[in-house]
Short mmCIF file of C-alpha atoms (C1' of nucleotides) in Angstrom, two decimals:
data_model
loop_
_atom_site.label_atom_id
_atom_site.label_comp_id
_atom_site.label_asym_id
_atom_site.label_seq_id
_atom_site.Cartn_x
_atom_site.Cartn_y
_atom_site.Cartn_z
CA MET A 1 50.41 -29.64 3.43
CA THR A 2 50.96 -33.25 4.48
CA ASN A 3 48.12 -33.47 6.91
CA ILE A 4 48.95 -36.56 8.95
CA ILE A 5 46.20 -37.75 11.23
CA LEU A 6 47.45 -38.88 14.61
CA SER A 7 45.68 -40.58 17.48
CA LYS A 8 45.31 -38.79 20.78
CA SER A 9 48.12 -40.95 22.19
CA GLU A 10 50.45 -40.26 19.32
CA GLU A 11 49.78 -36.54 19.71
CA ASN A 12 50.53 -36.65 23.40
CA TYR A 13 53.80 -38.48 22.86
CA LEU A 14 54.89 -36.15 20.10
CA LYS A 15 54.08 -33.08 22.13
CA SER A 16 55.99 -34.44 25.11
CA ILE A 17 58.98 -35.32 22.98
CA TYR A 18 58.98 -31.81 21.55
CA ASN A 19 58.69 -30.24 24.99
CA LEU A 20 61.52 -32.37 26.34
CA SER A 21 63.72 -31.64 23.33
CA ASP A 22 64.18 -27.93 23.99
CA SER A 23 62.61 -26.84 20.70
CA GLY A 24 63.96 -29.84 18.84
CA ASN A 25 67.61 -29.45 19.81
CA LYS A 26 68.13 -32.07 22.47
CA ILE A 27 67.94 -35.84 22.25
CA VAL A 28 65.19 -37.21 24.43
CA THR A 29 65.51 -40.38 26.51
CA THR A 30 62.90 -43.10 26.72
CA ASN A 31 62.81 -42.76 30.47
CA SER A 32 62.11 -39.04 30.43
CA ILE A 33 59.12 -39.60 28.16
CA SER A 34 57.99 -42.41 30.41
CA LYS A 35 58.13 -40.16 33.46
CA ILE A 36 56.38 -37.19 31.93
CA LEU A 37 53.52 -39.24 30.51
CA ASN A 38 53.31 -41.70 33.38
CA ILE A 39 53.56 -44.61 31.01
CA GLU A 40 55.93 -47.57 31.40
CA PRO A 41 59.21 -47.40 29.43
CA ALA A 42 58.30 -50.56 27.52
CA SER A 43 55.17 -48.88 26.20
CA VAL A 44 57.17 -45.79 25.29
CA THR A 45 59.50 -47.95 23.22
CA ASP A 46 56.50 -49.25 21.30
CA MET A 47 55.24 -45.79 20.53
CA ILE A 48 58.70 -44.59 19.57
CA LYS A 49 58.76 -47.29 16.91
CA LYS A 50 55.40 -46.13 15.63
CA LEU A 51 56.33 -42.46 15.43
CA SER A 52 59.65 -43.41 13.83
CA LYS A 53 57.86 -45.27 11.09
CA LYS A 54 55.81 -42.14 10.48
CA LYS A 55 59.04 -40.12 10.24
CA LEU A 56 58.03 -37.78 13.01
CA ILE A 57 61.06 -38.75 15.08
CA TYR A 58 64.42 -40.42 14.53
CA HIS A 59 65.41 -43.23 16.79
CA GLU A 60 68.43 -45.44 17.22
CA LYS A 61 68.15 -48.36 19.59
CA TYR A 62 69.39 -47.52 23.08
CA LYS A 63 70.52 -44.09 21.87
CA GLY A 64 67.47 -41.91 22.41
CA THR A 65 65.03 -40.03 20.24
CA LYS A 66 65.29 -36.87 18.17
CA ILE A 67 62.26 -35.12 16.79
CA SER A 68 62.26 -34.59 13.01
CA LYS A 69 61.57 -31.34 11.12
CA ASN A 70 58.15 -32.65 10.29
CA GLY A 71 57.64 -33.79 13.85
CA ILE A 72 58.32 -30.28 15.07
CA ILE A 73 55.76 -28.83 12.68
CA VAL A 74 53.12 -31.29 13.82
CA ALA A 75 53.99 -30.78 17.50
CA LEU A 76 53.73 -27.01 17.12
CA GLN A 77 50.24 -27.34 15.72
CA ILE A 78 49.20 -29.37 18.75
CA ILE A 79 50.76 -26.78 21.02
CA ARG A 80 49.02 -24.05 19.05
CA ARG A 81 45.67 -25.71 19.62
CA HIS A 82 46.40 -26.18 23.31
CA ARG A 83 47.38 -22.58 23.90
CA LEU A 84 44.52 -21.09 21.90
CA TRP A 85 42.08 -23.10 24.00
CA GLU A 86 43.83 -21.86 27.12
CA VAL A 87 43.26 -18.28 26.01
CA PHE A 88 39.62 -19.07 25.33
CA LEU A 89 39.08 -20.71 28.70
CA TYR A 90 40.81 -17.92 30.56
CA GLU A 91 39.43 -14.91 28.75
CA LYS A 92 36.01 -16.00 27.65
CA LEU A 93 34.96 -18.71 30.08
CA ASN A 94 36.59 -17.12 33.15
CA PHE A 95 38.62 -20.14 34.15
CA ASN A 96 41.40 -19.56 36.64
CA TRP A 97 44.99 -19.64 35.57
CA ASP A 98 45.52 -23.04 37.22
CA GLU A 99 42.35 -24.67 35.86
CA ILE A 100 42.89 -24.17 32.16
CA HIS A 101 45.64 -26.69 31.50
CA GLU A 102 43.68 -29.85 32.19
CA VAL A 103 40.73 -28.98 29.97
CA ALA A 104 42.94 -27.62 27.19
CA GLU A 105 44.72 -30.97 27.30
CA GLU A 106 41.49 -32.56 26.05
CA LEU A 107 40.37 -29.84 23.67
CA GLU A 108 43.72 -29.81 21.87
CA HIS A 109 42.96 -33.18 20.32
CA VAL A 110 39.89 -32.01 18.45
CA SER A 111 41.53 -31.58 15.11
CA SER A 112 39.61 -29.34 12.76
CA ASP A 113 41.63 -26.67 10.99
CA GLN A 114 38.53 -24.58 10.52
CA LEU A 115 37.82 -24.76 14.24
CA ILE A 116 41.29 -23.61 15.21
CA ASP A 117 41.55 -20.89 12.58
CA ASN A 118 38.17 -19.44 13.49
CA LEU A 119 38.97 -19.67 17.19
CA ASP A 120 42.24 -17.84 16.55
CA LYS A 121 40.40 -15.09 14.71
CA TYR A 122 37.71 -14.92 17.38
CA LEU A 123 40.37 -14.46 20.06
CA LYS A 124 41.99 -11.77 17.88
CA TYR A 125 45.14 -13.73 17.04
CA PRO A 126 46.67 -13.80 20.52
CA LYS A 127 50.46 -14.05 20.65
CA ILE A 128 50.73 -15.59 24.10
CA ASP A 129 48.64 -17.83 26.31
CA PRO A 130 47.68 -16.98 29.90
CA HIS A 131 51.01 -18.31 31.19
CA GLY A 132 52.91 -16.11 28.78
CA ASP A 133 53.87 -18.99 26.49
CA PRO A 134 53.94 -18.01 22.82
CA ILE A 135 51.25 -19.35 20.49
CA PRO A 136 52.63 -20.72 17.22
CA ASN A 137 50.83 -19.34 14.18
CA LYS A 138 49.21 -21.40 11.44
CA LEU A 139 52.60 -21.89 9.79
CA GLY A 140 54.27 -23.04 12.99
CA GLU A 141 56.19 -19.83 13.53
CA VAL A 142 56.79 -19.00 17.18
CA ASP A 143 57.86 -15.73 18.72
CA PHE A 144 61.00 -15.47 20.76
CA VAL A 145 60.60 -16.61 24.34
CA ASP A 146 62.30 -14.97 27.30
CA LYS A 147 64.68 -17.34 28.97
CA ILE A 148 65.78 -14.98 31.70
CA SER A 149 64.23 -15.46 35.13
CA ILE A 150 63.92 -12.99 37.95
CA SER A 151 66.76 -14.92 39.57
CA ASP A 152 69.06 -13.97 36.68
CA LEU A 153 68.75 -10.25 37.34
CA LYS A 154 71.41 -8.36 39.28
CA ILE A 155 70.73 -5.88 42.06
CA LYS A 156 68.95 -2.73 40.83
CA GLU A 157 68.06 -4.34 37.49
CA LYS A 158 64.46 -4.25 36.31
CA GLY A 159 62.26 -6.58 34.31
CA ILE A 160 58.70 -7.12 33.07
CA VAL A 161 57.12 -10.46 33.94
CA SER A 162 56.60 -12.27 30.65
CA ARG A 163 56.05 -15.92 31.40
CA ILE A 164 55.14 -18.24 34.25
CA VAL A 165 56.68 -21.67 33.99
CA ASN A 166 55.06 -23.49 36.90
CA GLU A 167 51.43 -24.56 36.48
CA ASP A 168 50.18 -25.69 39.85
CA GLU A 169 47.56 -24.21 42.09
CA GLY A 170 49.82 -23.28 44.99
CA PHE A 171 52.07 -21.28 42.75
CA PHE A 172 49.03 -19.59 41.26
CA ASN A 173 47.80 -18.57 44.69
CA LEU A 174 51.19 -17.13 45.56
CA LEU A 175 51.28 -15.04 42.38
CA ASN A 176 47.79 -13.84 43.13
CA LYS A 177 48.80 -12.80 46.62
CA LEU A 178 51.88 -10.97 45.37
CA LYS A 179 49.81 -9.46 42.56
CA ILE A 180 52.28 -10.71 40.00
CA GLU A 181 50.90 -11.21 36.51
CA ILE A 182 52.14 -11.04 32.94
CA GLY A 183 53.29 -7.43 32.52
CA THR A 184 54.11 -6.69 36.15
CA GLU A 185 57.34 -4.71 36.68
CA VAL A 186 59.91 -6.08 39.09
CA THR A 187 63.11 -4.52 40.47
CA ILE A 188 65.77 -6.43 42.35
CA LEU A 189 66.51 -4.69 45.65
CA ASP A 190 68.82 -7.26 47.19
CA LYS A 191 70.10 -10.80 46.89
CA ILE A 192 70.46 -12.93 49.98
CA ASP A 193 73.62 -14.98 49.66
CA TYR A 194 72.60 -17.58 52.23
CA ASP A 195 69.91 -19.35 50.16
CA GLY A 196 69.67 -17.26 47.00
CA SER A 197 66.41 -15.58 48.06
CA LEU A 198 65.65 -12.25 46.47
CA ASP A 199 64.32 -9.00 47.80
CA VAL A 200 62.15 -7.69 44.99
CA LEU A 201 60.14 -4.53 44.51
CA ILE A 202 56.71 -5.41 43.14
CA ASN A 203 53.88 -2.88 42.93
CA ASN A 204 55.95 -0.54 45.11
CA LYS A 205 56.29 -3.11 47.82
CA SER A 206 59.40 -4.97 48.87
CA VAL A 207 58.88 -8.73 49.09
CA ILE A 208 61.21 -11.66 49.64
CA ILE A 209 60.83 -14.53 47.22
CA SER A 210 62.73 -17.81 47.22
CA LYS A 211 65.23 -18.66 44.51
CA GLU A 212 63.01 -21.46 43.26
CA ILE A 213 60.07 -19.16 42.78
CA ALA A 214 62.23 -16.55 41.10
CA GLU A 215 63.42 -19.17 38.63
CA ASN A 216 59.87 -19.95 37.58
CA ILE A 217 59.06 -16.36 36.65
CA LYS A 218 60.54 -15.35 33.32
CA ILE A 219 61.05 -11.69 32.49
CA THR A 220 62.09 -9.25 29.79
CA LYS A 221 64.95 -7.09 31.00
CA ILE A 222 64.31 -3.34 30.82
CA MET B 1 25.32 -37.34 41.38
CA THR B 2 26.63 -40.66 40.15
CA ASN B 3 29.09 -39.31 37.67
CA ILE B 4 29.82 -42.28 35.45
CA ILE B 5 32.74 -41.83 33.12
CA LEU B 6 32.13 -43.25 29.67
CA SER B 7 34.44 -43.71 26.73
CA LYS B 8 33.83 -41.78 23.54
CA SER B 9 32.39 -44.96 21.98
CA GLU B 10 30.08 -45.64 24.85
CA GLU B 11 28.86 -42.05 24.71
CA ASN B 12 28.17 -42.31 21.01
CA TYR B 13 26.20 -45.52 21.41
CA LEU B 14 24.17 -44.16 24.30
CA LYS B 15 23.37 -40.96 22.47
CA SER B 16 22.28 -42.90 19.38
CA ILE B 17 20.12 -45.23 21.44
CA TYR B 18 18.47 -42.26 23.07
CA ASN B 19 17.89 -40.54 19.73
CA LEU B 20 16.40 -43.69 18.24
CA SER B 21 14.19 -44.29 21.26
CA ASP B 22 11.96 -41.24 20.83
CA SER B 23 12.90 -39.70 24.18
CA GLY B 24 13.22 -43.08 25.86
CA ASN B 25 9.80 -44.44 24.90
CA LYS B 26 10.54 -46.85 22.08
CA ILE B 27 12.52 -50.06 22.09
CA VAL B 28 15.56 -49.80 19.84
CA THR B 29 16.76 -52.59 17.56
CA THR B 30 20.35 -53.71 17.21
CA ASN B 31 20.17 -53.16 13.48
CA SER B 32 18.99 -49.57 13.77
CA ILE B 33 21.95 -48.74 16.02
CA SER B 34 24.25 -50.53 13.59
CA LYS B 35 22.95 -48.46 10.70
CA ILE B 36 23.10 -45.11 12.41
CA LEU B 37 26.63 -45.61 13.73
CA ASN B 38 27.93 -47.48 10.71
CA ILE B 39 29.16 -50.29 12.89
CA GLU B 40 28.49 -54.00 12.29
CA PRO B 41 25.58 -55.52 14.26
CA ALA B 42 27.93 -57.97 15.98
CA SER B 43 29.91 -55.07 17.42
CA VAL B 44 26.71 -53.39 18.50
CA THR B 45 25.76 -56.51 20.44
CA ASP B 46 29.08 -56.31 22.28
CA MET B 47 28.51 -52.72 23.29
CA ILE B 48 24.91 -53.40 24.29
CA LYS B 49 26.21 -55.93 26.78
CA LYS B 50 28.63 -53.36 28.13
CA LEU B 51 26.06 -50.62 28.55
CA SER B 52 23.63 -53.14 30.07
CA LYS B 53 26.16 -54.04 32.72
CA LYS B 54 26.45 -50.36 33.54
CA LYS B 55 22.65 -50.17 33.87
CA LEU B 56 22.35 -47.48 31.25
CA ILE B 57 20.11 -49.67 29.10
CA TYR B 58 18.00 -52.78 29.54
CA HIS B 59 18.43 -55.60 27.11
CA GLU B 60 16.82 -58.97 26.54
CA LYS B 61 18.44 -61.26 24.00
CA TYR B 62 16.87 -60.93 20.55
CA LYS B 63 14.26 -58.56 21.97
CA GLY B 64 15.83 -55.13 21.55
CA THR B 65 17.14 -52.44 23.86
CA LYS B 66 15.43 -49.92 26.11
CA ILE B 67 17.30 -46.99 27.60
CA SER B 68 17.09 -46.72 31.41
CA LYS B 69 16.19 -43.66 33.48
CA ASN B 70 19.84 -43.18 34.26
CA GLY B 71 20.77 -43.74 30.63
CA ILE B 72 18.42 -40.94 29.61
CA ILE B 73 20.03 -38.57 32.10
CA VAL B 74 23.51 -39.37 30.83
CA ALA B 75 22.43 -39.16 27.18
CA LEU B 76 20.84 -35.77 27.76
CA GLN B 77 24.08 -34.44 29.18
CA ILE B 78 25.94 -35.56 26.06
CA ILE B 79 23.28 -33.94 23.90
CA ARG B 80 23.52 -30.81 26.02
CA ARG B 81 27.25 -30.62 25.39
CA HIS B 82 26.77 -31.20 21.67
CA ARG B 83 24.15 -28.50 21.26
CA LEU B 84 25.96 -25.92 23.35
CA TRP B 85 29.05 -26.40 21.20
CA GLU B 86 26.87 -26.02 18.12
CA VAL B 87 25.64 -22.67 19.39
CA PHE B 88 29.22 -21.63 20.09
CA LEU B 89 30.46 -22.65 16.64
CA TYR B 90 27.56 -20.96 14.90
CA GLU B 91 27.31 -17.75 16.87
CA LYS B 92 30.87 -17.09 17.95
CA LEU B 93 33.06 -18.84 15.40
CA ASN B 94 30.83 -18.11 12.40
CA PHE B 95 30.50 -21.66 11.23
CA ASN B 96 27.74 -22.40 8.75
CA TRP B 97 24.67 -24.26 9.76
CA ASP B 98 25.82 -27.39 7.94
CA GLU B 99 29.40 -27.34 9.26
CA ILE B 100 28.74 -27.34 12.97
CA HIS B 101 27.56 -30.90 13.47
CA GLU B 102 30.81 -32.68 12.67
CA VAL B 103 33.00 -30.58 14.95
CA ALA B 104 30.45 -30.60 17.77
CA GLU B 105 30.51 -34.38 17.47
CA GLU B 106 34.12 -34.27 18.66
CA LEU B 107 33.81 -31.47 21.20
CA GLU B 108 30.88 -33.13 22.96
CA HIS B 109 33.20 -35.79 24.34
CA VAL B 110 35.34 -33.37 26.32
CA SER B 111 33.73 -33.97 29.66
CA SER B 112 34.36 -31.19 32.12
CA ASP B 113 31.34 -29.92 34.00
CA GLN B 114 33.03 -26.62 34.62
CA LEU B 115 33.69 -26.25 30.91
CA ILE B 116 30.08 -26.88 29.94
CA ASP B 117 28.57 -24.76 32.70
CA ASN B 118 30.80 -21.81 31.90
CA LEU B 119 30.19 -22.21 28.19
CA ASP B 120 26.45 -22.24 28.88
CA LYS B 121 26.75 -19.04 30.86
CA TYR B 122 28.97 -17.45 28.23
CA LEU B 123 26.39 -18.22 25.55
CA LYS B 124 23.70 -16.76 27.85
CA TYR B 125 21.92 -20.03 28.54
CA PRO B 126 20.56 -20.68 25.06
CA LYS B 127 17.37 -22.73 24.87
CA ILE B 128 17.81 -24.04 21.36
CA ASP B 129 20.71 -24.89 19.07
CA PRO B 130 21.09 -23.51 15.53
CA HIS B 131 18.82 -26.24 14.13
CA GLY B 132 16.12 -25.35 16.62
CA ASP B 133 16.70 -28.41 18.78
CA PRO B 134 16.21 -27.76 22.49
CA ILE B 135 19.24 -27.73 24.78
CA PRO B 136 18.76 -29.76 27.97
CA ASN B 137 19.70 -27.82 31.09
CA LYS B 138 22.15 -28.96 33.75
CA LEU B 139 19.47 -31.11 35.33
CA GLY B 140 18.52 -32.78 32.07
CA GLU B 141 15.28 -30.88 31.66
CA VAL B 142 14.28 -30.28 28.05
CA ASP B 143 11.73 -27.89 26.65
CA PHE B 144 8.84 -29.11 24.59
CA VAL B 145 9.69 -29.76 20.97
CA ASP B 146 7.40 -29.05 18.05
CA LYS B 147 6.46 -32.22 16.27
CA ILE B 148 4.32 -30.62 13.59
CA SER B 149 5.87 -30.15 10.17
CA ILE B 150 4.89 -27.76 7.43
CA SER B 151 3.35 -30.79 5.73
CA ASP B 152 0.92 -31.20 8.63
CA LEU B 153 -0.66 -27.79 8.09
CA LYS B 154 -3.92 -27.41 6.19
CA ILE B 155 -4.59 -24.82 3.52
CA LYS B 156 -4.58 -21.24 4.88
CA GLU B 157 -2.99 -22.32 8.17
CA LYS B 158 0.12 -20.50 9.41
CA GLY B 159 3.20 -21.50 11.36
CA ILE B 160 6.57 -20.25 12.59
CA VAL B 161 9.59 -22.34 11.62
CA SER B 162 10.98 -23.78 14.85
CA ARG B 163 13.25 -26.65 13.97
CA ILE B 164 15.15 -28.12 11.04
CA VAL B 165 15.49 -31.86 11.13
CA ASN B 166 17.77 -32.53 8.17
CA GLU B 167 21.45 -31.71 8.58
CA ASP B 168 23.04 -31.95 5.18
CA GLU B 169 24.58 -29.28 3.03
CA GLY B 170 22.13 -29.49 0.12
CA PHE B 171 19.23 -28.95 2.43
CA PHE B 172 21.03 -26.03 4.02
CA ASN B 173 21.58 -24.41 0.65
CA LEU B 174 17.92 -24.78 -0.20
CA LEU B 175 16.84 -23.14 3.06
CA ASN B 176 19.27 -20.34 2.37
CA LYS B 177 17.83 -19.82 -1.08
CA LEU B 178 14.28 -19.79 0.22
CA LYS B 179 15.35 -17.55 3.12
CA ILE B 180 13.86 -19.96 5.59
CA GLU B 181 15.32 -19.82 9.08
CA ILE B 182 14.20 -20.42 12.65
CA GLY B 183 11.44 -17.88 13.20
CA THR B 184 10.30 -17.51 9.58
CA GLU B 185 6.54 -17.37 9.10
CA VAL B 186 4.93 -19.73 6.59
CA THR B 187 1.39 -19.94 5.25
CA ILE B 188 -0.02 -22.85 3.27
CA LEU B 189 -1.56 -21.59 0.04
CA ASP B 190 -2.32 -24.89 -1.63
CA LYS B 191 -1.66 -28.60 -1.48
CA ILE B 192 -0.95 -30.51 -4.65
CA ASP B 193 -2.68 -33.89 -4.45
CA TYR B 194 -0.51 -35.51 -7.10
CA ASP B 195 2.73 -35.78 -5.08
CA GLY B 196 1.93 -34.01 -1.86
CA SER B 197 3.91 -30.89 -2.77
CA LEU B 198 2.92 -27.68 -1.04
CA ASP B 199 2.46 -24.16 -2.25
CA VAL B 200 3.73 -22.06 0.63
CA LEU B 201 3.90 -18.32 1.24
CA ILE B 202 7.35 -17.47 2.62
CA ASN B 203 8.55 -13.87 2.94
CA ASN B 204 5.57 -12.75 0.82
CA LYS B 205 6.51 -15.07 -1.99
CA SER B 206 4.74 -18.19 -3.13
CA VAL B 207 7.03 -21.19 -3.48
CA ILE B 208 6.45 -24.86 -4.16
CA ILE B 209 8.25 -27.26 -1.84
CA SER B 210 8.20 -31.06 -1.97
CA LYS B 211 6.47 -33.10 0.67
CA GLU B 212 9.82 -34.47 1.85
CA ILE B 213 11.24 -31.04 2.43
CA ALA B 214 8.08 -29.90 4.17
CA GLU B 215 8.36 -32.84 6.55
CA ASN B 216 11.84 -31.79 7.59
CA ILE B 217 10.80 -28.32 8.66
CA LYS B 218 9.03 -28.30 12.01
CA ILE B 219 6.80 -25.39 12.98
CA THR B 220 4.72 -23.89 15.75
CA LYS B 221 1.15 -23.37 14.59
CA ILE B 222 -0.16 -19.82 14.91
"C1'" DA C 1 88.73 -53.38 33.63
"C1'" DA C 2 85.33 -55.91 35.99
"C1'" DT C 3 81.23 -55.70 38.23
"C1'" DT C 4 77.08 -53.56 39.44
"C1'" DA C 5 73.36 -50.57 38.46
"C1'" DT C 6 70.46 -48.33 35.31
"C1'" DT C 7 68.22 -47.82 31.03
"C1'" DT C 8 66.13 -49.66 27.17
"C1'" DT C 9 64.22 -53.20 24.57
"C1'" DT C 10 61.90 -57.65 23.67
"C1'" DA C 11 58.40 -61.04 24.58
"C1'" DG C 12 54.13 -62.18 25.82
"C1'" DA C 13 49.43 -60.58 27.93
"C1'" DT C 14 45.32 -57.78 28.44
"C1'" DA C 15 41.33 -54.63 27.51
"C1'" DA C 16 38.67 -51.85 24.32
"C1'" DA C 17 36.44 -51.55 20.13
"C1'" DC C 18 36.12 -53.09 16.13
"C1'" DC C 19 35.70 -56.99 12.32
"C1'" DT C 20 33.98 -61.58 9.56
"C1'" DA C 21 31.77 -65.93 9.40
"C1'" DA C 22 28.74 -69.04 11.39
"C1'" DA C 23 24.95 -70.24 14.49
"C1'" DT C 24 20.68 -69.13 16.61
"C1'" DT C 25 16.27 -66.99 17.19
"C1'" DA C 26 12.30 -64.48 15.68
"C1'" DA C 27 9.20 -62.94 12.05
"C1'" DG C 28 6.59 -63.21 7.82
"C1'" DG C 29 4.52 -65.75 3.80
"C1'" DC C 30 1.88 -69.28 2.18
"C1'" DG D 1 1.85 -74.48 11.24
"C1'" DC D 2 5.95 -75.04 8.42
"C1'" DC D 3 9.56 -72.87 5.97
"C1'" DT D 4 12.20 -69.18 4.32
"C1'" DT D 5 14.11 -64.81 5.41
"C1'" DA D 6 15.78 -61.40 8.29
"C1'" DA D 7 17.67 -60.01 12.65
"C1'" DT D 8 20.61 -61.01 16.34
"C1'" DT D 9 24.07 -63.25 18.75
"C1'" DT D 10 28.24 -66.14 19.37
"C1'" DA D 11 32.89 -67.42 18.28
"C1'" DG D 12 37.11 -66.22 17.05
"C1'" DG D 13 40.31 -62.71 15.03
"C1'" DT D 14 42.67 -57.83 14.58
"C1'" DT D 15 44.56 -53.34 16.02
"C1'" DT D 16 45.78 -49.87 19.38
"C1'" DA D 17 47.64 -48.77 23.55
"C1'" DT D 18 48.73 -50.25 27.52
"C1'" DC D 19 51.01 -53.65 31.07
"C1'" DT D 20 54.70 -57.05 33.57
"C1'" DA D 21 58.70 -59.80 33.52
"C1'" DA D 22 62.87 -60.88 31.57
"C1'" DA D 23 66.76 -60.00 28.45
"C1'" DA D 24 70.11 -56.97 26.42
"C1'" DA D 25 72.79 -52.83 26.15
"C1'" DT D 26 74.83 -48.89 28.20
"C1'" DA D 27 76.59 -46.25 32.09
"C1'" DA D 28 78.63 -45.85 36.65
"C1'" DT D 29 81.58 -47.42 40.50
"C1'" DT D 30 85.16 -49.37 42.59
#
DNA sequence: AATTATTTTTAGATAAACCTAAATTAAGGC
DNA sequence: GCCTTAATTTAGGTTTATCTAAAAATAATT
């Protein structure tokens, strides 16, 4: 129970490094962190030194950054807080799917274990957030995440929508229009060779969706 | 709708200045701010200059600080956020009376109007927080607050407990023991001249409470 | 392989929010 | 009304998190 206290900035960097690392497997470049956080590379280098000293990441000059075991644990707690707040905002405060991220980004930095544990209980220990992303439990354990997109299905195959990767408003409006949400069943009717578009059966209606969109909708094959 | 964005520090100073000013009426000293925030007077002077420049307070060198009209409005919004979160923590997350303050102190700085308005609605527009303090509405309007304490009652007079001023755990435990909460009826049976203690009838039981305790429990006379 | 381009790091600066020590002003006691 | 004390402010310093500009290392291209 090494309860390290991090600043808001440190938390944001660590979370970003975790997210860029593909669950801790990949080495993350200084530039990629810089881009995602909109902070100059020079500043990123500074923070990398700081997090290295705290043993949350490993870093070799000019060779990129790897998140440590401990770093992963801490990052998952930040992600846990973020996603629990997203559930709260969506289910209890009636926020839209595309409005929750920004506010959760602030709320996640309020670090009280009692707050998060009671919130978790209050929300009845949700397993996924409104985008379908899994919520780590108190111990940092995370459920399996579907990595298959609609675009990975073959003709006549079926799937259940499990996760939405994109977070912006336009995408949200499209999903709304198509009545796609977590749990919706989809069946591939046809694949258009020309640009990779898909003809998909959703709610008993055939619709054409672009390859890009299809890639952003993860599913469980059935 | 001049929506000034303040840092967490600035918000804390402004809130403290408002609280020390008796609803904006009194002039606040640098030292009193220093004491309440546990920050050196020299640092307080720095921040006073900053808030002055933003026209949230008026300040004359060596002569103290007065909160401005605009400062009051901003302060009341911070207080609104704080108290709404207290209601949430107490009613929904089952926090104890003495545990809510600290966490609300962090949550109050998450400044999203949508968040606060929806939270307000979700909590059914509460008028008071768990300590009995009034919650300013969206426009900064605050209900009248009882300024009479149990210690102000005369023998045989009755009151309804409306507000608890003290926030610490020991005091909370005492109230618990005496079964005093917001809404409890009290009747003065006797006043002990020696130290100002009071003999009070609470839940059909006579109990002796010290003058200090009696001063921390505000009531509505009936 | 040499040169160019890109990435990363270093060096030095800035703003915010603190601090300590010293100087200034106001207030209280006699 | 002077003098001591207390309150307040100024001056200068520190830490955190950022920046720009320049240097160093790595990667890409011819």
